[in-house]
Amino acid sequence: LDQRKLFALDRWLVTMEGVFVVGETRFDGELSGDMSGPVPSLKGKIFSKQVNISDFLAVPITPTEKLPQTNGQSGNQPAVDFIFGKDPLPFNLLNQANIALDLVIEELVGSTIALDRVATSISLRSGQLIVAPLVLDMVGGRINAAIRVDASKTDPTISMQAKAVNLDVASGFRVSGTEVPIAGALNAVMSVEAIGRSPRSLARTLGGRIEAVMVNGRIQTGAFDLLG
């Protein structure tokens, strides 16, 4: 961590302003922390021209390898357990701090998702997390979204609303290393919600609506020749 300025106003309040470097990623902005309340509070504004995902991972992203089969179970069982597991998620952590943070990232690299720009405001108070507005510029289009997590309840709720406009379908798959015989711009609207403490309960209660429309969609006719 490399910072240009560090001011300790008293034993409970700390303010940092300037440049913060993590690996190859540089952040500019200001952060202030207040430890005088019942839980720590953090607020600030951060900007980065380019964020490298690998700077924030303990291990690099690699393709998932299929695990050996044992006792007649599929080699993909650990992944299934993670997605639909019964163990509770750490929602209690959302009650351990208050956060108010504005974040702008001009480019995200080192990921199979091509994001040209990310801009969002993050608010966490009394176990209620709000990520809104969340603006993602990617593959020629834009996604406007809002994510809310309410961990103040006995059964936490997670909801997401999103609107995607003019996403280039072919470019999106191409970035992930997949070629598809489909081209066009995708417009979509999504509103979903889930309730529960474990991945399994969240998956079971997931509901809402997703609508998608392809604008000027085209399918390469040569793809049908492969079908015989």
Tab-separated table of C-alpha atoms in Angstrom:
chain	number	residue	atom	x	y	z
A	1	LEU	CA	0.000	0.000	0.000
A	2	ASP	CA	1.504	3.301	-1.106
A	3	GLN	CA	-0.157	6.496	0.044
A	4	ARG	CA	0.837	10.110	-0.493
A	5	LYS	CA	-0.807	11.598	2.563
A	6	LEU	CA	-1.945	10.194	5.886
A	7	PHE	CA	-3.592	12.312	8.582
A	8	ALA	CA	-4.528	10.955	12.020
A	9	LEU	CA	-6.888	13.569	13.475
A	10	ASP	CA	-7.290	11.700	16.736
A	11	ARG	CA	-7.195	8.157	18.023
A	12	TRP	CA	-10.616	7.363	16.476
A	13	LEU	CA	-10.606	9.215	13.138
A	14	VAL	CA	-8.187	8.562	10.265
A	15	THR	CA	-8.155	10.264	6.859
A	16	MET	CA	-6.122	9.145	3.846
A	17	GLU	CA	-5.829	11.135	0.654
A	18	GLY	CA	-3.732	10.661	-2.464
A	19	VAL	CA	-2.496	7.594	-4.334
A	20	PHE	CA	-3.024	3.986	-3.269
A	21	VAL	CA	-1.258	1.222	-5.199
A	22	VAL	CA	-2.065	-2.494	-5.138
A	23	GLY	CA	0.202	-4.454	-7.477
A	24	GLU	CA	-0.161	-2.828	-10.887
A	25	THR	CA	-3.411	-1.092	-9.972
A	26	ARG	CA	-3.406	2.561	-8.946
A	27	PHE	CA	-6.234	4.281	-7.105
A	28	ASP	CA	-6.603	8.027	-6.597
A	29	GLY	CA	-8.952	9.502	-4.048
A	30	GLU	CA	-9.660	9.925	-0.403
A	31	LEU	CA	-10.842	7.681	2.413
A	32	SER	CA	-11.828	8.457	5.968
A	33	GLY	CA	-12.513	6.036	8.780
A	34	ASP	CA	-14.364	6.701	12.022
A	35	MET	CA	-13.924	4.212	14.863
A	36	SER	CA	-15.858	6.151	17.509
A	37	GLY	CA	-19.288	4.625	16.841
A	38	PRO	CA	-20.764	1.222	17.690
A	39	VAL	CA	-19.249	-0.126	14.452
A	40	PRO	CA	-16.449	1.263	12.257
A	41	SER	CA	-17.489	3.669	9.482
A	42	LEU	CA	-15.706	4.190	6.168
A	43	LYS	CA	-16.477	6.753	3.492
A	44	GLY	CA	-14.665	8.096	0.473
A	45	LYS	CA	-14.276	8.526	-3.264
A	46	ILE	CA	-11.950	6.385	-5.369
A	47	PHE	CA	-10.947	6.549	-9.033
A	48	SER	CA	-8.793	4.179	-11.064
A	49	LYS	CA	-7.875	4.409	-14.728
A	50	GLN	CA	-7.238	0.670	-14.926
A	51	VAL	CA	-7.814	-2.162	-12.449
A	52	ASN	CA	-6.085	-5.501	-12.915
A	53	ILE	CA	-8.208	-8.294	-11.431
A	54	SER	CA	-5.143	-10.455	-10.731
A	55	ASP	CA	-3.919	-7.874	-8.196
A	56	PHE	CA	-6.816	-8.799	-5.907
A	57	LEU	CA	-6.786	-12.591	-6.205
A	58	ALA	CA	-4.770	-14.957	-4.045
A	59	VAL	CA	-4.475	-17.304	-7.018
A	60	PRO	CA	-4.783	-16.527	-10.736
A	61	ILE	CA	-7.971	-17.271	-12.635
A	62	THR	CA	-7.638	-20.615	-14.439
A	63	PRO	CA	-10.189	-22.806	-16.210
A	64	THR	CA	-12.038	-25.103	-13.840
A	65	GLU	CA	-10.703	-28.650	-13.929
A	66	LYS	CA	-13.102	-31.524	-13.531
A	67	LEU	CA	-12.306	-33.386	-10.350
A	68	PRO	CA	-11.995	-37.185	-10.272
A	69	GLN	CA	-15.197	-39.077	-9.652
A	70	THR	CA	-15.505	-40.780	-6.280
A	71	ASN	CA	-18.207	-43.052	-4.868
A	72	GLY	CA	-20.268	-42.637	-8.008
A	73	GLN	CA	-20.485	-38.847	-7.612
A	74	SER	CA	-19.819	-36.442	-10.424
A	75	GLY	CA	-16.460	-34.717	-10.536
A	76	ASN	CA	-18.313	-31.392	-10.492
A	77	GLN	CA	-19.809	-32.052	-7.045
A	78	PRO	CA	-17.773	-29.354	-5.184
A	79	ALA	CA	-19.085	-26.696	-7.572
A	80	VAL	CA	-22.633	-27.970	-7.053
A	81	ASP	CA	-22.135	-27.853	-3.270
A	82	PHE	CA	-20.939	-24.255	-3.508
A	83	ILE	CA	-23.867	-23.071	-5.637
A	84	PHE	CA	-26.570	-25.067	-3.833
A	85	GLY	CA	-24.884	-25.715	-0.477
A	86	LYS	CA	-26.720	-25.639	2.848
A	87	ASP	CA	-24.024	-23.766	4.776
A	88	PRO	CA	-25.046	-20.201	5.652
A	89	LEU	CA	-23.360	-17.308	3.902
A	90	PRO	CA	-21.561	-14.696	6.073
A	91	PHE	CA	-24.371	-12.136	6.013
A	92	ASN	CA	-23.419	-11.171	9.581
A	93	LEU	CA	-20.394	-9.330	8.181
A	94	LEU	CA	-22.750	-6.710	6.737
A	95	ASN	CA	-23.596	-5.682	10.296
A	96	GLN	CA	-19.969	-5.103	11.267
A	97	ALA	CA	-19.385	-1.755	9.487
A	98	ASN	CA	-20.977	1.244	7.808
A	99	ILE	CA	-19.700	2.248	4.363
A	100	ALA	CA	-20.357	5.109	1.944
A	101	LEU	CA	-18.122	4.831	-1.105
A	102	ASP	CA	-18.161	6.244	-4.635
A	103	LEU	CA	-16.094	4.225	-7.109
A	104	VAL	CA	-15.149	4.820	-10.750
A	105	ILE	CA	-12.993	2.404	-12.774
A	106	GLU	CA	-12.220	3.350	-16.364
A	107	GLU	CA	-11.078	-0.136	-17.427
A	108	LEU	CA	-11.082	-3.610	-15.906
A	109	VAL	CA	-8.491	-6.070	-17.252
A	110	GLY	CA	-7.496	-9.636	-16.494
A	111	SER	CA	-11.053	-10.950	-16.651
A	112	THR	CA	-13.093	-12.908	-19.182
A	113	ILE	CA	-15.652	-10.084	-18.985
A	114	ALA	CA	-14.754	-6.973	-20.978
A	115	LEU	CA	-15.699	-3.948	-18.907
A	116	ASP	CA	-14.776	-0.585	-20.367
A	117	ARG	CA	-15.999	1.434	-17.393
A	118	VAL	CA	-17.546	0.869	-13.983
A	119	ALA	CA	-19.186	3.583	-11.894
A	120	THR	CA	-21.109	2.966	-8.703
A	121	SER	CA	-22.045	4.161	-5.250
A	122	ILE	CA	-21.858	1.671	-2.388
A	123	SER	CA	-23.796	2.201	0.818
A	124	LEU	CA	-23.791	-0.130	3.817
A	125	ARG	CA	-25.612	0.773	7.019
A	126	SER	CA	-27.208	-1.359	9.725
A	127	GLY	CA	-26.853	-4.525	7.654
A	128	GLN	CA	-28.414	-3.058	4.505
A	129	LEU	CA	-26.133	-2.982	1.461
A	130	ILE	CA	-27.083	-0.895	-1.559
A	131	VAL	CA	-24.993	-0.821	-4.724
A	132	ALA	CA	-26.749	1.813	-6.822
A	133	PRO	CA	-26.500	3.253	-9.262
A	134	LEU	CA	-24.244	0.645	-10.849
A	135	VAL	CA	-23.245	1.552	-14.416
A	136	LEU	CA	-21.272	-0.912	-16.556
A	137	ASP	CA	-20.052	0.002	-20.036
A	138	MET	CA	-19.194	-3.166	-21.947
A	139	VAL	CA	-19.129	-4.697	-25.454
A	140	GLY	CA	-20.489	-1.565	-27.083
A	141	GLY	CA	-23.427	-1.107	-24.730
A	142	ARG	CA	-24.363	-0.221	-21.186
A	143	ILE	CA	-25.930	-1.898	-18.156
A	144	ASN	CA	-27.661	0.175	-15.488
A	145	ALA	CA	-28.268	-1.851	-12.347
A	146	ALA	CA	-29.101	-1.694	-8.665
A	147	ILE	CA	-28.265	-4.401	-6.120
A	148	ARG	CA	-29.720	-4.526	-2.615
A	149	VAL	CA	-28.932	-6.915	0.218
A	150	ASP	CA	-30.870	-6.667	3.480
A	151	ALA	CA	-29.073	-8.648	6.173
A	152	SER	CA	-30.940	-6.970	9.025
A	153	LYS	CA	-33.727	-9.551	8.777
A	154	THR	CA	-33.806	-13.097	10.105
A	155	ASP	CA	-33.947	-14.277	6.489
A	156	PRO	CA	-31.815	-11.920	4.381
A	157	THR	CA	-33.099	-10.755	1.000
A	158	ILE	CA	-31.116	-10.103	-2.152
A	159	SER	CA	-32.625	-8.199	-5.069
A	160	MET	CA	-31.285	-6.944	-8.366
A	161	GLN	CA	-32.747	-4.747	-11.059
A	162	ALA	CA	-30.884	-4.210	-14.312
A	163	LYS	CA	-31.411	-2.788	-17.777
A	164	ALA	CA	-29.025	-3.625	-20.609
A	165	VAL	CA	-28.934	-1.630	-23.835
A	166	ASN	CA	-27.115	-2.372	-27.081
A	167	LEU	CA	-24.809	-5.162	-25.886
A	168	ASP	CA	-22.877	-6.716	-28.766
A	169	VAL	CA	-23.572	-10.445	-28.342
A	170	ALA	CA	-20.785	-11.731	-30.615
A	171	SER	CA	-18.170	-9.500	-28.970
A	172	GLY	CA	-19.254	-10.612	-25.529
A	173	PHE	CA	-18.746	-14.284	-26.326
A	174	ARG	CA	-15.523	-13.561	-28.211
A	175	VAL	CA	-13.944	-11.952	-25.145
A	176	SER	CA	-14.571	-15.161	-23.176
A	177	GLY	CA	-12.907	-17.179	-25.933
A	178	THR	CA	-16.106	-18.491	-27.520
A	179	GLU	CA	-17.262	-17.967	-31.081
A	180	VAL	CA	-21.008	-18.104	-31.726
A	181	PRO	CA	-22.844	-17.904	-35.078
A	182	ILE	CA	-25.048	-15.089	-33.748
A	183	ALA	CA	-24.611	-11.338	-34.132
A	184	GLY	CA	-26.680	-8.384	-33.057
A	185	ALA	CA	-27.404	-6.021	-30.186
A	186	LEU	CA	-29.073	-7.317	-27.031
A	187	ASN	CA	-31.511	-5.256	-24.974
A	188	ALA	CA	-32.679	-6.780	-21.709
A	189	VAL	CA	-34.537	-5.979	-18.503
A	190	MET	CA	-34.175	-7.998	-15.300
A	191	SER	CA	-35.779	-7.818	-11.873
A	192	VAL	CA	-35.110	-10.712	-9.477
A	193	GLU	CA	-35.195	-11.372	-5.734
A	194	ALA	CA	-34.227	-14.216	-3.429
A	195	ILE	CA	-34.606	-14.886	0.297
A	196	GLY	CA	-32.459	-17.058	2.545
A	197	ARG	CA	-29.157	-17.529	4.309
A	198	SER	CA	-27.615	-20.326	2.234
A	199	PRO	CA	-26.958	-20.712	-1.496
A	200	ARG	CA	-29.542	-23.490	-1.583
A	201	SER	CA	-32.304	-21.410	0.010
A	202	LEU	CA	-31.482	-18.441	-2.213
A	203	ALA	CA	-31.623	-20.617	-5.329
A	204	ARG	CA	-34.917	-22.171	-4.211
A	205	THR	CA	-36.625	-18.810	-3.601
A	206	LEU	CA	-35.182	-16.977	-6.596
A	207	GLY	CA	-37.945	-15.349	-8.611
A	208	GLY	CA	-38.675	-12.402	-10.858
A	209	ARG	CA	-38.618	-11.645	-14.535
A	210	ILE	CA	-36.078	-11.414	-17.323
A	211	GLU	CA	-36.947	-10.030	-20.740
A	212	ALA	CA	-34.500	-9.928	-23.640
A	213	VAL	CA	-34.782	-8.687	-27.221
A	214	MET	CA	-32.230	-9.048	-30.000
A	215	VAL	CA	-32.042	-5.986	-32.257
A	216	ASN	CA	-30.950	-6.608	-35.863
A	217	GLY	CA	-30.050	-10.173	-34.924
A	218	ARG	CA	-28.290	-12.309	-37.506
A	219	ILE	CA	-27.445	-16.006	-37.611
A	220	GLN	CA	-24.712	-17.335	-39.864
A	221	THR	CA	-26.429	-19.867	-42.129
A	222	GLY	CA	-23.209	-21.849	-42.399
A	223	ALA	CA	-23.716	-22.939	-38.798
A	224	PHE	CA	-26.669	-25.093	-39.867
A	225	ASP	CA	-24.464	-26.991	-42.314
A	226	LEU	CA	-22.637	-28.426	-39.298
A	227	LEU	CA	-25.853	-30.075	-38.242
A	228	GLY	CA	-25.903	-32.150	-41.380
